[in-house]
């Protein structure tokens, strides 16, 4: 069975999908057998009479993966809200067992698996018959985490809080990546330094000028 990694962020729209796609692309380009999975995807769009998960489609196109993107998502919702609310509005029950089963089915097909989270680490997934929070899924699958965060003002608080929550939940954090980083920006350079000191975790930067993630294959494989 393959090794897995969970991508979370300090907020929604922080860059989880872009990071997930880039990590998978780097591995796929290196001829590594890697797959994608997302438990619950909100904000899907109707295209040619079919509900399409934009996050999954982006990852597949960016990384050059074959197959149907929707097959890598357990629960697909059109409404662009938290999965717990989208499922409540539709009367859909979300099952942790199904998520585990779907993930394990995908991971058996690949040597490495990157799972993209929904929202931040404390995103509620279900408030129906089952009460499921995102950490319940991460812990059930025994996945290490990489955190993507903003580079600018306020990121020290957001990032360290996310890291500390994971730590308190016994969820290992393998790395932190600061998105939209401005090289030679004194505040952002200090943000990186402070987060490294406060978390004792490797911190990488993804600058505004770099279309590709500046990490070696060995550094990416270490995350797993």
mmCIF file of C-alpha atoms in Angstrom:
data_model
loop_
_atom_site.group_PDB
_atom_site.id
_atom_site.type_symbol
_atom_site.label_atom_id
_atom_site.label_comp_id
_atom_site.label_asym_id
_atom_site.label_seq_id
_atom_site.Cartn_x
_atom_site.Cartn_y
_atom_site.Cartn_z
ATOM 1 C CA UNK A 1 0.000 0.000 0.000
ATOM 2 C CA UNK A 2 1.274 3.469 -0.897
ATOM 3 C CA UNK A 3 2.403 6.291 1.343
ATOM 4 C CA UNK A 4 0.039 9.207 1.910
ATOM 5 C CA UNK A 5 0.202 12.929 2.632
ATOM 6 C CA UNK A 6 -2.539 15.355 3.675
ATOM 7 C CA UNK A 7 -2.513 18.972 2.454
ATOM 8 C CA UNK A 8 -4.198 21.502 4.723
ATOM 9 C CA UNK A 9 -4.113 25.278 4.948
ATOM 10 C CA UNK A 10 -4.578 28.129 7.366
ATOM 11 C CA UNK A 11 -7.730 29.232 5.541
ATOM 12 C CA UNK A 12 -9.887 28.495 2.530
ATOM 13 C CA UNK A 13 -8.550 29.675 -0.852
ATOM 14 C CA UNK A 14 -5.033 29.780 0.583
ATOM 15 C CA UNK A 15 -3.543 27.578 -2.138
ATOM 16 C CA UNK A 16 -4.242 23.961 -1.119
ATOM 17 C CA UNK A 17 -5.368 22.919 -4.588
ATOM 18 C CA UNK A 18 -2.399 24.595 -6.280
ATOM 19 C CA UNK A 19 0.042 23.003 -3.827
ATOM 20 C CA UNK A 20 -1.610 19.601 -4.171
ATOM 21 C CA UNK A 21 -1.438 19.828 -7.945
ATOM 22 C CA UNK A 22 2.174 20.946 -7.880
ATOM 23 C CA UNK A 23 3.308 18.212 -5.479
ATOM 24 C CA UNK A 24 1.616 15.587 -7.632
ATOM 25 C CA UNK A 25 3.046 17.083 -10.830
ATOM 26 C CA UNK A 26 6.585 17.046 -9.412
ATOM 27 C CA UNK A 27 6.222 13.379 -8.495
ATOM 28 C CA UNK A 28 4.427 12.427 -11.710
ATOM 29 C CA UNK A 29 7.096 14.161 -13.824
ATOM 30 C CA UNK A 30 9.699 12.087 -11.959
ATOM 31 C CA UNK A 31 7.834 8.906 -13.003
ATOM 32 C CA UNK A 32 6.523 8.323 -9.482
ATOM 33 C CA UNK A 33 3.186 6.488 -9.337
ATOM 34 C CA UNK A 34 1.146 9.102 -7.470
ATOM 35 C CA UNK A 35 -2.582 9.649 -7.042
ATOM 36 C CA UNK A 36 -5.038 12.269 -5.783
ATOM 37 C CA UNK A 37 -7.951 12.102 -3.362
ATOM 38 C CA UNK A 38 -10.370 14.531 -1.709
ATOM 39 C CA UNK A 39 -13.067 13.446 0.732
ATOM 40 C CA UNK A 40 -15.556 16.272 0.166
ATOM 41 C CA UNK A 41 -15.512 18.945 -2.519
ATOM 42 C CA UNK A 42 -17.813 21.981 -2.491
ATOM 43 C CA UNK A 43 -18.384 24.537 -5.230
ATOM 44 C CA UNK A 44 -18.580 22.039 -8.094
ATOM 45 C CA UNK A 45 -19.963 23.340 -11.397
ATOM 46 C CA UNK A 46 -22.298 21.914 -14.018
ATOM 47 C CA UNK A 47 -20.467 21.407 -17.312
ATOM 48 C CA UNK A 48 -22.256 19.753 -20.234
ATOM 49 C CA UNK A 49 -24.899 18.377 -17.898
ATOM 50 C CA UNK A 50 -22.365 16.916 -15.455
ATOM 51 C CA UNK A 51 -21.341 18.138 -11.995
ATOM 52 C CA UNK A 52 -17.570 18.657 -12.120
ATOM 53 C CA UNK A 53 -15.289 19.215 -9.135
ATOM 54 C CA UNK A 54 -13.040 22.096 -10.135
ATOM 55 C CA UNK A 55 -10.302 21.325 -7.597
ATOM 56 C CA UNK A 56 -9.982 17.724 -8.741
ATOM 57 C CA UNK A 57 -10.088 18.702 -12.406
ATOM 58 C CA UNK A 58 -7.343 21.313 -11.894
ATOM 59 C CA UNK A 59 -5.061 18.794 -10.182
ATOM 60 C CA UNK A 60 -5.556 16.189 -12.909
ATOM 61 C CA UNK A 61 -4.917 18.689 -15.719
ATOM 62 C CA UNK A 62 -1.952 20.399 -14.025
ATOM 63 C CA UNK A 63 -0.246 17.158 -13.027
ATOM 64 C CA UNK A 64 -1.077 15.269 -16.213
ATOM 65 C CA UNK A 65 -2.947 12.486 -14.444
ATOM 66 C CA UNK A 66 -5.129 10.082 -16.380
ATOM 67 C CA UNK A 67 -8.650 9.060 -15.433
ATOM 68 C CA UNK A 68 -11.851 10.744 -14.287
ATOM 69 C CA UNK A 69 -11.202 13.446 -11.632
ATOM 70 C CA UNK A 70 -14.593 12.954 -9.984
ATOM 71 C CA UNK A 71 -13.644 9.348 -9.213
ATOM 72 C CA UNK A 72 -11.089 10.713 -6.741
ATOM 73 C CA UNK A 73 -13.731 12.550 -4.687
ATOM 74 C CA UNK A 74 -16.125 10.808 -2.285
ATOM 75 C CA UNK A 75 -18.663 13.620 -1.872
ATOM 76 C CA UNK A 76 -19.287 16.306 -4.499
ATOM 77 C CA UNK A 77 -21.429 19.374 -3.760
ATOM 78 C CA UNK A 78 -22.493 22.249 -5.976
ATOM 79 C CA UNK A 79 -23.029 24.691 -3.111
ATOM 80 C CA UNK A 80 -19.826 26.565 -2.246
ATOM 81 C CA UNK A 81 -20.054 26.158 1.523
ATOM 82 C CA UNK A 82 -18.493 23.888 4.137
ATOM 83 C CA UNK A 83 -19.230 20.191 3.453
ATOM 84 C CA UNK A 84 -21.273 19.834 6.640
ATOM 85 C CA UNK A 85 -23.657 22.574 5.474
ATOM 86 C CA UNK A 86 -23.795 21.457 1.841
ATOM 87 C CA UNK A 87 -24.632 17.895 2.891
ATOM 88 C CA UNK A 88 -27.239 19.152 5.374
ATOM 89 C CA UNK A 89 -28.987 21.196 2.684
ATOM 90 C CA UNK A 90 -29.114 18.160 0.371
ATOM 91 C CA UNK A 91 -30.022 15.663 3.064
ATOM 92 C CA UNK A 92 -26.878 13.670 2.281
ATOM 93 C CA UNK A 93 -25.256 11.640 5.044
ATOM 94 C CA UNK A 94 -21.453 11.651 4.989
ATOM 95 C CA UNK A 95 -19.833 8.435 6.185
ATOM 96 C CA UNK A 96 -16.335 8.183 7.623
ATOM 97 C CA UNK A 97 -16.264 4.500 6.667
ATOM 98 C CA UNK A 98 -16.946 5.389 3.024
ATOM 99 C CA UNK A 99 -14.169 7.987 3.044
ATOM 100 C CA UNK A 100 -11.723 5.470 4.495
ATOM 101 C CA UNK A 101 -12.828 2.823 1.996
ATOM 102 C CA UNK A 102 -12.554 5.195 -0.979
ATOM 103 C CA UNK A 103 -9.129 6.440 0.115
ATOM 104 C CA UNK A 104 -7.795 2.920 0.646
ATOM 105 C CA UNK A 105 -9.112 1.876 -2.751
ATOM 106 C CA UNK A 106 -7.199 4.724 -4.389
ATOM 107 C CA UNK A 107 -4.038 4.229 -2.358
ATOM 108 C CA UNK A 108 -3.840 0.560 -3.378
ATOM 109 C CA UNK A 109 -3.429 1.758 -6.971
ATOM 110 C CA UNK A 110 -0.512 4.096 -6.246
ATOM 111 C CA UNK A 111 2.855 4.193 -4.517
ATOM 112 C CA UNK A 112 2.134 7.691 -3.201
ATOM 113 C CA UNK A 113 -1.150 9.474 -2.505
ATOM 114 C CA UNK A 114 -1.778 13.184 -1.888
ATOM 115 C CA UNK A 115 -5.063 13.971 -0.157
ATOM 116 C CA UNK A 116 -6.379 17.528 -0.336
ATOM 117 C CA UNK A 117 -8.297 18.892 2.631
ATOM 118 C CA UNK A 118 -11.425 21.052 2.671
ATOM 119 C CA UNK A 119 -10.977 24.542 4.131
ATOM 120 C CA UNK A 120 -8.715 24.664 7.172
ATOM 121 C CA UNK A 121 -7.777 21.832 9.519
ATOM 122 C CA UNK A 122 -10.859 22.372 11.716
ATOM 123 C CA UNK A 123 -13.354 22.216 8.857
ATOM 124 C CA UNK A 124 -16.529 20.340 9.889
ATOM 125 C CA UNK A 125 -17.325 17.567 7.406
ATOM 126 C CA UNK A 126 -20.580 16.217 8.849
ATOM 127 C CA UNK A 127 -23.030 17.171 11.596
ATOM 128 C CA UNK A 128 -25.608 14.523 10.661
ATOM 129 C CA UNK A 129 -25.845 11.040 12.149
ATOM 130 C CA UNK A 130 -22.057 11.046 12.224
ATOM 131 C CA UNK A 131 -20.176 14.008 13.657
ATOM 132 C CA UNK A 132 -17.046 14.201 11.521
ATOM 133 C CA UNK A 133 -14.354 16.852 11.711
ATOM 134 C CA UNK A 134 -11.460 16.951 9.274
ATOM 135 C CA UNK A 135 -8.920 15.794 11.908
ATOM 136 C CA UNK A 136 -11.017 12.640 12.412
ATOM 137 C CA UNK A 137 -10.293 11.716 8.796
ATOM 138 C CA UNK A 138 -6.599 12.593 8.972
ATOM 139 C CA UNK A 139 -6.122 10.513 12.112
ATOM 140 C CA UNK A 140 -8.177 7.587 10.816
ATOM 141 C CA UNK A 141 -5.948 7.437 7.732
ATOM 142 C CA UNK A 142 -2.789 8.073 9.803
ATOM 143 C CA UNK A 143 -1.562 10.768 7.427
ATOM 144 C CA UNK A 144 1.203 13.310 7.989
ATOM 145 C CA UNK A 145 0.362 16.895 7.099
ATOM 146 C CA UNK A 146 1.861 19.741 5.112
ATOM 147 C CA UNK A 147 0.465 23.211 5.843
ATOM 148 C CA UNK A 148 0.203 25.931 3.222
ATOM 149 C CA UNK A 149 -0.133 29.477 4.536
ATOM 150 C CA UNK A 150 0.013 33.069 3.399
ATOM 151 C CA UNK A 151 3.362 34.832 3.562
ATOM 152 C CA UNK A 152 2.200 38.279 4.674
ATOM 153 C CA UNK A 153 0.981 40.065 7.774
ATOM 154 C CA UNK A 154 -0.878 37.843 10.233
ATOM 155 C CA UNK A 155 0.578 34.567 9.051
ATOM 156 C CA UNK A 156 2.627 33.903 12.183
ATOM 157 C CA UNK A 157 -0.525 33.674 14.295
ATOM 158 C CA UNK A 158 -2.564 31.677 11.753
ATOM 159 C CA UNK A 159 0.232 29.278 10.891
ATOM 160 C CA UNK A 160 1.474 28.567 14.396
ATOM 161 C CA UNK A 161 -2.095 28.042 15.652
ATOM 162 C CA UNK A 162 -2.698 25.502 12.864
ATOM 163 C CA UNK A 163 0.601 23.780 13.637
ATOM 164 C CA UNK A 164 -0.081 23.663 17.384
ATOM 165 C CA UNK A 165 -3.571 22.268 16.858
ATOM 166 C CA UNK A 166 -2.169 19.465 14.697
ATOM 167 C CA UNK A 167 0.511 18.800 17.287
ATOM 168 C CA UNK A 168 -2.068 18.632 20.097
ATOM 169 C CA UNK A 169 -4.088 16.173 18.011
ATOM 170 C CA UNK A 170 -0.974 14.001 17.494
ATOM 171 C CA UNK A 171 -1.029 14.780 13.762
ATOM 172 C CA UNK A 172 2.564 15.038 12.467
ATOM 173 C CA UNK A 173 3.356 18.182 10.462
ATOM 174 C CA UNK A 174 6.181 17.519 8.012
ATOM 175 C CA UNK A 175 6.527 21.013 6.510
ATOM 176 C CA UNK A 176 5.015 24.479 6.174
ATOM 177 C CA UNK A 177 4.914 26.314 2.846
ATOM 178 C CA UNK A 178 4.429 30.083 2.614
ATOM 179 C CA UNK A 179 2.532 30.974 -0.540
ATOM 180 C CA UNK A 180 2.900 34.173 -2.617
ATOM 181 C CA UNK A 181 6.208 34.901 -0.890
ATOM 182 C CA UNK A 182 8.040 38.091 -1.884
ATOM 183 C CA UNK A 183 11.802 37.599 -1.970
ATOM 184 C CA UNK A 184 13.707 40.334 -0.091
ATOM 185 C CA UNK A 185 10.547 41.514 1.683
ATOM 186 C CA UNK A 186 11.875 42.057 5.214
ATOM 187 C CA UNK A 187 8.574 41.323 6.961
ATOM 188 C CA UNK A 188 7.939 38.115 5.031
ATOM 189 C CA UNK A 189 11.523 36.968 5.546
ATOM 190 C CA UNK A 190 11.016 37.562 9.273
ATOM 191 C CA UNK A 191 7.679 35.720 9.179
ATOM 192 C CA UNK A 192 9.471 32.680 7.781
ATOM 193 C CA UNK A 193 12.196 32.902 10.424
ATOM 194 C CA UNK A 194 9.732 33.286 13.299
ATOM 195 C CA UNK A 195 7.520 30.404 12.148
ATOM 196 C CA UNK A 196 10.581 28.155 11.869
ATOM 197 C CA UNK A 197 11.668 29.104 15.393
ATOM 198 C CA UNK A 198 8.185 28.763 16.913
ATOM 199 C CA UNK A 199 7.355 25.409 15.316
ATOM 200 C CA UNK A 200 10.750 23.758 14.785
ATOM 201 C CA UNK A 201 9.316 22.678 11.430
ATOM 202 C CA UNK A 202 10.856 23.067 7.943
ATOM 203 C CA UNK A 203 9.422 26.157 6.223
ATOM 204 C CA UNK A 204 9.581 26.500 2.433
ATOM 205 C CA UNK A 205 8.561 29.487 0.344
ATOM 206 C CA UNK A 206 6.698 29.666 -2.955
ATOM 207 C CA UNK A 207 7.499 33.066 -4.387
ATOM 208 C CA UNK A 208 5.302 35.244 -6.577
ATOM 209 C CA UNK A 209 7.810 34.852 -9.430
ATOM 210 C CA UNK A 210 8.043 31.050 -9.329
ATOM 211 C CA UNK A 211 5.411 29.123 -11.262
ATOM 212 C CA UNK A 212 6.875 25.842 -9.992
ATOM 213 C CA UNK A 213 7.434 24.812 -6.396
ATOM 214 C CA UNK A 214 11.094 25.186 -5.469
ATOM 215 C CA UNK A 215 11.564 21.829 -3.716
ATOM 216 C CA UNK A 216 13.746 18.898 -4.698
ATOM 217 C CA UNK A 217 12.300 15.449 -5.297
ATOM 218 C CA UNK A 218 13.999 14.237 -2.113
ATOM 219 C CA UNK A 219 12.417 17.062 -0.101
ATOM 220 C CA UNK A 220 8.971 16.214 -1.475
ATOM 221 C CA UNK A 221 9.360 12.488 -0.808
ATOM 222 C CA UNK A 222 10.401 13.306 2.775
ATOM 223 C CA UNK A 223 6.925 14.763 3.374
ATOM 224 C CA UNK A 224 5.454 11.272 3.144
#
